[in-house]
PDB file of C-alpha atoms in Angstrom:
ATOM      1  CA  UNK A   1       0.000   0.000   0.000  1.00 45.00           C
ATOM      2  CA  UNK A   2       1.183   3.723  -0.389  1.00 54.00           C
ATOM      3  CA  UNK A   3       2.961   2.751  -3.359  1.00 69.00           C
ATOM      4  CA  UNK A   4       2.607   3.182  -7.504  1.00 79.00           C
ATOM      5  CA  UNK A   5       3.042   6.324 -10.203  1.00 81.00           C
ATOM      6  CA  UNK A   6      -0.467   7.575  -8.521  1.00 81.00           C
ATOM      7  CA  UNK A   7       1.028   8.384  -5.386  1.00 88.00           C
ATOM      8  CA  UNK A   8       3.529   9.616  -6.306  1.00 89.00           C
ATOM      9  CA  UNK A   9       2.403  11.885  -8.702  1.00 89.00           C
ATOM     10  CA  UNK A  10      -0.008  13.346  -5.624  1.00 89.00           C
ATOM     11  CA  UNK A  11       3.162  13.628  -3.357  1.00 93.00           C
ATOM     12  CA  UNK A  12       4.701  15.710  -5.917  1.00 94.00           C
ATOM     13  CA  UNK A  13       1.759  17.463  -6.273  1.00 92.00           C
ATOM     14  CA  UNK A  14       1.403  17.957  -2.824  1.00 93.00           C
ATOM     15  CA  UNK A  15       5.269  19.118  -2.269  1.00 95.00           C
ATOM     16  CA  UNK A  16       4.309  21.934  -4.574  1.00 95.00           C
ATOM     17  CA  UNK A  17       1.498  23.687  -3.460  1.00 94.00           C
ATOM     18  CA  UNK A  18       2.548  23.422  -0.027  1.00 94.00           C
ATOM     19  CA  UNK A  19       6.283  24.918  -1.098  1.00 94.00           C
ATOM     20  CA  UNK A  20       4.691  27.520  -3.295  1.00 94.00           C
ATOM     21  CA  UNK A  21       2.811  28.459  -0.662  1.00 94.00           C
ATOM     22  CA  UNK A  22      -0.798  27.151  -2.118  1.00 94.00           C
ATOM     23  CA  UNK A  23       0.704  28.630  -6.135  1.00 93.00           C
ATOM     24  CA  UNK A  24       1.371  32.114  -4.795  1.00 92.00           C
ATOM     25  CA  UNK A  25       5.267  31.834  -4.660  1.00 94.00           C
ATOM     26  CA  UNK A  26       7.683  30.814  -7.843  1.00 94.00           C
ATOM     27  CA  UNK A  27       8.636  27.095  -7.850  1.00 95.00           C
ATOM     28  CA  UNK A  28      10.766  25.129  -9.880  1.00 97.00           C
ATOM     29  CA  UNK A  29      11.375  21.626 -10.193  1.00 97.00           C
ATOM     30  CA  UNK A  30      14.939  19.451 -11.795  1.00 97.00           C
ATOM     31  CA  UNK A  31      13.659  17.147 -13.668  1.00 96.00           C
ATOM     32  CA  UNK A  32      16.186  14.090 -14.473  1.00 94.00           C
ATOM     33  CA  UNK A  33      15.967  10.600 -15.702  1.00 93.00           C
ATOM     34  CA  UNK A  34      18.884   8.229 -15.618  1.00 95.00           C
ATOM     35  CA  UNK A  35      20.262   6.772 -19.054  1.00 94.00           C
ATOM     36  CA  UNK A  36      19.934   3.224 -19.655  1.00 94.00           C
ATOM     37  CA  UNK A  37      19.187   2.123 -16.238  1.00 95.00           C
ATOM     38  CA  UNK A  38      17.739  -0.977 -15.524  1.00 95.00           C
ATOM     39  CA  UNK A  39      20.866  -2.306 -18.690  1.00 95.00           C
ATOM     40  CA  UNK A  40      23.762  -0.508 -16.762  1.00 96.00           C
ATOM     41  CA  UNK A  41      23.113  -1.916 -12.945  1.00 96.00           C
ATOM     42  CA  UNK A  42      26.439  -3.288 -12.047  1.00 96.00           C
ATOM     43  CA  UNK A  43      26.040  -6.425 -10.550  1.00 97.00           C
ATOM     44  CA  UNK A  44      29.217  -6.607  -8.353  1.00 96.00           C
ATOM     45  CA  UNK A  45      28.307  -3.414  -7.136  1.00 97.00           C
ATOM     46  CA  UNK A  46      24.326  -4.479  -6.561  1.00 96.00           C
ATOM     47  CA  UNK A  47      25.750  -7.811  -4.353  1.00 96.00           C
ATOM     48  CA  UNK A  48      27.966  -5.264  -2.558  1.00 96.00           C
ATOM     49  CA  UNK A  49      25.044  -3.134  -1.365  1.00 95.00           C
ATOM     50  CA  UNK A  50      22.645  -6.171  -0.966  1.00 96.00           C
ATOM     51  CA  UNK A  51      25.602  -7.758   1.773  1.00 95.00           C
ATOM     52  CA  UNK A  52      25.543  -5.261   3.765  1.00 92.00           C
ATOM     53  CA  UNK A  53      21.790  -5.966   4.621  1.00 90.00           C
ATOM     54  CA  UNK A  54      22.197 -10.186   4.258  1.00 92.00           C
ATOM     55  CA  UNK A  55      24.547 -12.648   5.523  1.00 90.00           C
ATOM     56  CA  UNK A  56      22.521 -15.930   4.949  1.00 93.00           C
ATOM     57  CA  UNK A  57      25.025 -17.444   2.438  1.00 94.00           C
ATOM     58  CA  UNK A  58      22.183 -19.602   0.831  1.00 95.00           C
ATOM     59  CA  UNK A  59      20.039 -15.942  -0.028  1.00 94.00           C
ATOM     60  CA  UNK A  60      23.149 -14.709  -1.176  1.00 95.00           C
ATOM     61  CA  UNK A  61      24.279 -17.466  -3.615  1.00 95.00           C
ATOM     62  CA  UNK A  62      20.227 -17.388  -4.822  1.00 94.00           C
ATOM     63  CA  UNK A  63      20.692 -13.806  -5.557  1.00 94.00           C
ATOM     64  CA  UNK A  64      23.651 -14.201  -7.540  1.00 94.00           C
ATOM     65  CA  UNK A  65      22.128 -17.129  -9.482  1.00 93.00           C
ATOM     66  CA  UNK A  66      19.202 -14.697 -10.396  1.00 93.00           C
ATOM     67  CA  UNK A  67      21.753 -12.109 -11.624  1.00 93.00           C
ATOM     68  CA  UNK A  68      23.481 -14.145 -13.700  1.00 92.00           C
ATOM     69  CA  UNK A  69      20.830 -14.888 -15.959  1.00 91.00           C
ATOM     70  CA  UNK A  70      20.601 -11.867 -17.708  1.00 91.00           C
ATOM     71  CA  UNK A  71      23.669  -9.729 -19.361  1.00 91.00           C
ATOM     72  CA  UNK A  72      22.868  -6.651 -21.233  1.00 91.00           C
ATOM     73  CA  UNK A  73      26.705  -6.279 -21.425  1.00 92.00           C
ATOM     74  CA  UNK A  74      29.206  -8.275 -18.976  1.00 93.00           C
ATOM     75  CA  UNK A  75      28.300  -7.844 -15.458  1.00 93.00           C
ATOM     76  CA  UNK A  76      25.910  -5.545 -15.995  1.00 95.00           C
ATOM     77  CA  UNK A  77      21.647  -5.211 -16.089  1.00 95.00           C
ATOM     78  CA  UNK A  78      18.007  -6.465 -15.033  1.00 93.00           C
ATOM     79  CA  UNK A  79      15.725  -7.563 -17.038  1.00 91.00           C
ATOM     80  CA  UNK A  80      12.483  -5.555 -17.435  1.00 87.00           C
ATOM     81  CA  UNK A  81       9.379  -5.954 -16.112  1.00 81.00           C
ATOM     82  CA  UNK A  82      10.750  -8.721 -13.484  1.00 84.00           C
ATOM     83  CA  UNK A  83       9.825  -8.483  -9.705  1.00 86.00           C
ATOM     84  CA  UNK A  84      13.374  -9.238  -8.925  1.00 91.00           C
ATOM     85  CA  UNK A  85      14.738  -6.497 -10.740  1.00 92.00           C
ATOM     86  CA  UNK A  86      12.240  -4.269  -9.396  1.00 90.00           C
ATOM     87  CA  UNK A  87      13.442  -4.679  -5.966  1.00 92.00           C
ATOM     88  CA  UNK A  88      17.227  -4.968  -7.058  1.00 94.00           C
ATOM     89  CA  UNK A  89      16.451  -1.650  -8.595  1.00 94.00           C
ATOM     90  CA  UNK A  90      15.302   0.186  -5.612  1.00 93.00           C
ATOM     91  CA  UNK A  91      18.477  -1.596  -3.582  1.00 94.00           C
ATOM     92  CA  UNK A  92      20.601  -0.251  -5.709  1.00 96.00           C
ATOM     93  CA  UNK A  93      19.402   3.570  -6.049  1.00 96.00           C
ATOM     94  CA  UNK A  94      18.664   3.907  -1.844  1.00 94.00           C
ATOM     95  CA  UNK A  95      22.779   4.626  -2.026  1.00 90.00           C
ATOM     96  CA  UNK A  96      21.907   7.522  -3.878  1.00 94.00           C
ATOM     97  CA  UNK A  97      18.384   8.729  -2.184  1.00 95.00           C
ATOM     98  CA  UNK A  98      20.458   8.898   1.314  1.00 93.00           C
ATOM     99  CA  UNK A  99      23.447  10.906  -0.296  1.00 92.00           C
ATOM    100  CA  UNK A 100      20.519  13.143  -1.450  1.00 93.00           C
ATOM    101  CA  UNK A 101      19.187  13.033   1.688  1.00 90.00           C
ATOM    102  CA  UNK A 102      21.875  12.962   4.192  1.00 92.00           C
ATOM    103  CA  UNK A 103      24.680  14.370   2.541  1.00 92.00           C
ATOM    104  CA  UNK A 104      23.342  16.823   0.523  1.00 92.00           C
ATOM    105  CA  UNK A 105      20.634  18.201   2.942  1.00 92.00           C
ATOM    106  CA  UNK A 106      17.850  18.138  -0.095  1.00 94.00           C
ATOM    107  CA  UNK A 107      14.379  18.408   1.555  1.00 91.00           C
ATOM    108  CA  UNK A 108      12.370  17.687  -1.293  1.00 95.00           C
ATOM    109  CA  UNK A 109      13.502  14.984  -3.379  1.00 96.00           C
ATOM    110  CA  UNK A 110      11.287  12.352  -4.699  1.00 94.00           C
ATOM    111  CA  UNK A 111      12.162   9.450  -7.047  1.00 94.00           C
ATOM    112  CA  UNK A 112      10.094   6.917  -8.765  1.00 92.00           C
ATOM    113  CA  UNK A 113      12.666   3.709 -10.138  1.00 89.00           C
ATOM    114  CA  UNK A 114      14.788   6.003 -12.389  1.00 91.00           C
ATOM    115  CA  UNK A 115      12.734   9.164 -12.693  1.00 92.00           C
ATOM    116  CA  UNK A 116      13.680  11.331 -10.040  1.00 95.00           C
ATOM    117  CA  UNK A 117      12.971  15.274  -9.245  1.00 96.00           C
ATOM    118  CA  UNK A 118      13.866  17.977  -6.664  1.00 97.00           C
ATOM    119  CA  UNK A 119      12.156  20.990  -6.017  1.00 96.00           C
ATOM    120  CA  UNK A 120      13.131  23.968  -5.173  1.00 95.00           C
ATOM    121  CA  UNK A 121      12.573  28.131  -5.128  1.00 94.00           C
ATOM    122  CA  UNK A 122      15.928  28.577  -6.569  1.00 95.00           C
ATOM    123  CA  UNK A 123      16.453  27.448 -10.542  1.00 95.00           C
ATOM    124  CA  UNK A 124      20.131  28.909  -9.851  1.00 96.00           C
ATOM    125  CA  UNK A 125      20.367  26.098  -6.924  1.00 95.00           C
ATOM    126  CA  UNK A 126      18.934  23.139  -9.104  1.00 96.00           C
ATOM    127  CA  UNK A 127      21.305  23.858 -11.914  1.00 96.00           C
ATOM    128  CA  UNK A 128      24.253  24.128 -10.179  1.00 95.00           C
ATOM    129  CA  UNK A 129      23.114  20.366  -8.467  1.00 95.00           C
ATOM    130  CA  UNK A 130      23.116  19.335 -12.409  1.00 95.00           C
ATOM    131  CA  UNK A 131      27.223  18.084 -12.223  1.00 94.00           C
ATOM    132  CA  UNK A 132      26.787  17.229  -8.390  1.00 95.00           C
ATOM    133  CA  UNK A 133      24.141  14.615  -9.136  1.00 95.00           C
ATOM    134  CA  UNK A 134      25.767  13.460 -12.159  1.00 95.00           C
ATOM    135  CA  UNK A 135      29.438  12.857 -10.902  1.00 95.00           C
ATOM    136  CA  UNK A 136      27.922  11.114  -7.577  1.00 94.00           C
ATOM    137  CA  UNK A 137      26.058   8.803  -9.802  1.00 96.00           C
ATOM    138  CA  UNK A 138      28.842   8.053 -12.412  1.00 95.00           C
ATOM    139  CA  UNK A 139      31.463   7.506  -8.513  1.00 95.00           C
ATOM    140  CA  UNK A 140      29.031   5.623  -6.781  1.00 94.00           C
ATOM    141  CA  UNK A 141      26.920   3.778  -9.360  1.00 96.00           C
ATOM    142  CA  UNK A 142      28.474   3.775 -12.473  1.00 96.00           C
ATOM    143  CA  UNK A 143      25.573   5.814 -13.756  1.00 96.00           C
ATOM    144  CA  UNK A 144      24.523   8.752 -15.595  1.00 94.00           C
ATOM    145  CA  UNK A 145      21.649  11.233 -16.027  1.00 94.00           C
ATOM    146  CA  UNK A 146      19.981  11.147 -19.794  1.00 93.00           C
ATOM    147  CA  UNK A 147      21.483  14.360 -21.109  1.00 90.00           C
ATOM    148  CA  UNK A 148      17.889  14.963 -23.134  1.00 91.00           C
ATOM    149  CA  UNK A 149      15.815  14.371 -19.948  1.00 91.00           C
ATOM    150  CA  UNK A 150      17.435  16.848 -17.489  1.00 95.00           C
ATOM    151  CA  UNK A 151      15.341  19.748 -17.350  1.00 94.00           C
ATOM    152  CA  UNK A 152      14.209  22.688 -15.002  1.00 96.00           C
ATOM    153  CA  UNK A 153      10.909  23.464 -15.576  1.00 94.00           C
ATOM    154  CA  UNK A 154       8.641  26.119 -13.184  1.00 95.00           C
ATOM    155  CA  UNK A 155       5.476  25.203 -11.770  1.00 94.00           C
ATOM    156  CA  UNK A 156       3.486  27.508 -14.052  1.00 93.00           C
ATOM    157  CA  UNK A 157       5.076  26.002 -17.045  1.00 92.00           C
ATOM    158  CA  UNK A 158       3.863  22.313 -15.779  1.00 92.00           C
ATOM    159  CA  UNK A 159       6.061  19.645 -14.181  1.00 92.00           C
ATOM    160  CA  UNK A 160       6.310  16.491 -16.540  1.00 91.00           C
ATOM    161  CA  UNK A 161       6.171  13.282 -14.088  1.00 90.00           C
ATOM    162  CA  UNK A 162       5.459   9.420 -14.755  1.00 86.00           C
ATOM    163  CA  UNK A 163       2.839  10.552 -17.116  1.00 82.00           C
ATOM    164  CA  UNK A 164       1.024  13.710 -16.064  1.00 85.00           C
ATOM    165  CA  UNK A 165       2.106  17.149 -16.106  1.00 90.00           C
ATOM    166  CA  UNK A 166       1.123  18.686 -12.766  1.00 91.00           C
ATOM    167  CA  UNK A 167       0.043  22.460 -12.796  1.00 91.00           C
ATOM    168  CA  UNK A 168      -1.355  25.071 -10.399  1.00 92.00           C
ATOM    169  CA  UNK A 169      -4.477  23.323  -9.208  1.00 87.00           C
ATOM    170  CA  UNK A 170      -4.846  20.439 -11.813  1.00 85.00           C
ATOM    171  CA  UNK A 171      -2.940  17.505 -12.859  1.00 84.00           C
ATOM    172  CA  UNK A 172      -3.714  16.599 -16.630  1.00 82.00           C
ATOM    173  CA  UNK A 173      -2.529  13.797 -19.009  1.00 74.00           C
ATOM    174  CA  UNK A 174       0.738  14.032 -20.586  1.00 69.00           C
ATOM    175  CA  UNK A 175       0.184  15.107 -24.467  1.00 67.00           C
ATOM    176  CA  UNK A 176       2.452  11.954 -25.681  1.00 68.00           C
ATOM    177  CA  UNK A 177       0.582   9.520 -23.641  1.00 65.00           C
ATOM    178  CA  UNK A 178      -2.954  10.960 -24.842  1.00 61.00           C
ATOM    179  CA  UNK A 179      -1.845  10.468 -28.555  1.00 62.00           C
ATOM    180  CA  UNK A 180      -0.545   6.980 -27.663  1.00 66.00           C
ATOM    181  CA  UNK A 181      -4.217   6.518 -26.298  1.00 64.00           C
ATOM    182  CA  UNK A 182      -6.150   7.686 -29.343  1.00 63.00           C
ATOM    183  CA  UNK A 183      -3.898   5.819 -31.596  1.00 65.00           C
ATOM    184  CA  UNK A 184      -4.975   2.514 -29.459  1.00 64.00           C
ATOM    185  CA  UNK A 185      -7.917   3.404 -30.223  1.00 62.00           C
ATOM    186  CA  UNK A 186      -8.301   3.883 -33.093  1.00 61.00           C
ATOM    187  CA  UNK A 187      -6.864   0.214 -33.621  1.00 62.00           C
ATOM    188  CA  UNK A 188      -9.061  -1.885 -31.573  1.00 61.00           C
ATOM    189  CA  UNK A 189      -9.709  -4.665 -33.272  1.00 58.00           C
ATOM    190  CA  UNK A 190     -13.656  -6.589 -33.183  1.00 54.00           C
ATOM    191  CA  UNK A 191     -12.680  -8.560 -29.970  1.00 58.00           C
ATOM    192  CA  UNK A 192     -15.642  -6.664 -27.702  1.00 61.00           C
ATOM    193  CA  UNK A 193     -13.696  -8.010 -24.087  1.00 65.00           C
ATOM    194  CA  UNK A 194     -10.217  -7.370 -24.960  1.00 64.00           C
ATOM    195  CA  UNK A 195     -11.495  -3.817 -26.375  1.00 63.00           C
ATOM    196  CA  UNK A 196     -13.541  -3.414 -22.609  1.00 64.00           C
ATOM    197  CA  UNK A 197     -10.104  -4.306 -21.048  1.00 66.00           C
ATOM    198  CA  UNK A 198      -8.035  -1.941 -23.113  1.00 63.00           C
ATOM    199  CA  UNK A 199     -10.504   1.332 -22.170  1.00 64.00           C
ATOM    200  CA  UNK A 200     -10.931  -0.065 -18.843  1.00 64.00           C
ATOM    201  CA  UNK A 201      -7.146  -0.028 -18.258  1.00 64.00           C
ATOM    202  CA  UNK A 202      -7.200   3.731 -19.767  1.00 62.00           C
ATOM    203  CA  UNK A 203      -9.749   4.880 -17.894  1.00 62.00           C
ATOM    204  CA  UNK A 204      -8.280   3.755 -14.605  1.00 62.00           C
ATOM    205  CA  UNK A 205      -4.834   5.334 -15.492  1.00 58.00           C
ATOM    206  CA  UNK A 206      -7.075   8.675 -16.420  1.00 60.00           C
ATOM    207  CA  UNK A 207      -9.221   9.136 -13.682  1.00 59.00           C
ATOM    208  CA  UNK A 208      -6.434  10.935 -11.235  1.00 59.00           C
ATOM    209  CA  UNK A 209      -6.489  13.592 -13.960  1.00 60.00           C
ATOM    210  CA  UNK A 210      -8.032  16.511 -15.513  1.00 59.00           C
ATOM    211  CA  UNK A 211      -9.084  14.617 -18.775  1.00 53.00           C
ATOM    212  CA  UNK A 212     -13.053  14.779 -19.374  1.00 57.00           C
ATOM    213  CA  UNK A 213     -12.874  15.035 -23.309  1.00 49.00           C
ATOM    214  CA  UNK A 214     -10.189  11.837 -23.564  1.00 55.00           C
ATOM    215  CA  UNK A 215     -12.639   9.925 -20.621  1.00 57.00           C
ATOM    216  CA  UNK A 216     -15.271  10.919 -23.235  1.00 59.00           C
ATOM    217  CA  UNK A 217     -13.535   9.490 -26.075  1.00 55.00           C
ATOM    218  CA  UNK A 218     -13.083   6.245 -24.094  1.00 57.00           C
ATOM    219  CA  UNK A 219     -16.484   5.812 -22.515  1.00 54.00           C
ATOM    220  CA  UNK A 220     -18.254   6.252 -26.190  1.00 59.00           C
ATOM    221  CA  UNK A 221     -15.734   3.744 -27.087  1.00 52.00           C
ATOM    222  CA  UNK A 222     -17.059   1.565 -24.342  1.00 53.00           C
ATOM    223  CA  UNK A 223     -20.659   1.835 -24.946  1.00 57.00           C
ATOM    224  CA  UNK A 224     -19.835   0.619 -28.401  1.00 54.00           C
ATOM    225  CA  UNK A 225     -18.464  -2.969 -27.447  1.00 51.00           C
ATOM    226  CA  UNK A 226     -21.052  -5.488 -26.728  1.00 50.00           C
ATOM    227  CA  UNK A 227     -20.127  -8.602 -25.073  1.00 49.00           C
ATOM    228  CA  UNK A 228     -20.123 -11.883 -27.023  1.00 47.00           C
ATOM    229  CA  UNK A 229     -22.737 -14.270 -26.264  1.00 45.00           C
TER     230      UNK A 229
END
């Protein structure tokens, strides 16, 4: 519980009205996504960080049995979309949220897997973190930030996170992903319960947003299918 892009997308929402002082007061938020991520987790580096928290040797050797059976490149990545790597993911990155944290003193920070933002009232202050957070990743982690997905971005302009773009009082669906909707639909096939399940799934990611015409679109889409007898 307490967990998915949903609520996180309300913390962040929440971060910013209460930091810009209910929209009254200039915000701005660094933006930054980290390139290649789940293909460049070093796995002698992941066991390092997972022994400090285990010592059962049979977990351990399990672990490093599970690793071994992918390779993007030698000794290095997860496979998507598996729990394990999931987890291993979030093992792996907690080095860098304390450093945030603890060593840096930054108050509002908030990452989701390898989407991660800070907010702040100073754009000076977030760009200047730019080469911090990037050299700290590469020392650490053997990381880096996607040079095309670093941005600073104010409040009023809209903050782009895990598929809405949060403004003063109203989150709305990212452009991109309500273009990648309408092309969906547009390609339903004749199958009425896998074309229920599609919308369905839409409508549920929707429904934490501003979107009426798109939830429009999808319930007249809905009221269309008629299940097979």
């Amino acid at each position: 519980m307490g967990k998915g892009t949903h609520i996180a997308i309300r913390r962040l929402e929440n971060i910013l009205r209460k930091e810009s002082k209910n929209y009254r007061k200039p915000i701005y938020v660094l933006k930054c996504d980290i390139r290649k991520f789940f293909d460049s987790i070093d796995h002698i580096i992941l066991m390092r960080l997972i022994e400090k928290k285990i010592d059962c040797p049979e977990t351990l050797n399990l672990i490093r049995k599970i690793l071994d059976t992918f390779h993007k490149t030698p000794g290095r990545g997860l496979p998507l979309g598996n729990v394990t790597s999931q987890l291993f993911a979030n093992v792996y990155m907690n080095e860098f949220d304390q450093c945030m944290k603890r060593e840096l003193g930054i108050t509002y920070y908030l990452r989701y897997c390898d989407d991660f933002v800070i907010v702040s009232d100073s754009r000076t202050e977030l760009a200047a973190l730019i080469s911090v957070l990037n050299n700290r990743l590469k020392s650490t982690l053997k990381l880096e930030m996607h040079p095309n997905k670093v941005c600073i971005r104010s409040l009023k302009q809209g903050v782009d996170f895990l598929g809405a773009v949060i403004l003063p009082y109203r989150v709305i669906t990212r452009t991109k992903t309500k273009h990648r909707i309408c092309k969906k639909l547009r390609k339903i096939d004749a199958d009425p319960e896998k074309a229920r399940q599609i919308v369905a799934s839409y409508l549920g990611h929707i429904s934490h947003h501003k979107a009426s015409f798109l939830r429009r679109n999808l319930y007249n889409v809905l009221s269309k299918q008629k299940p097979k007898r």
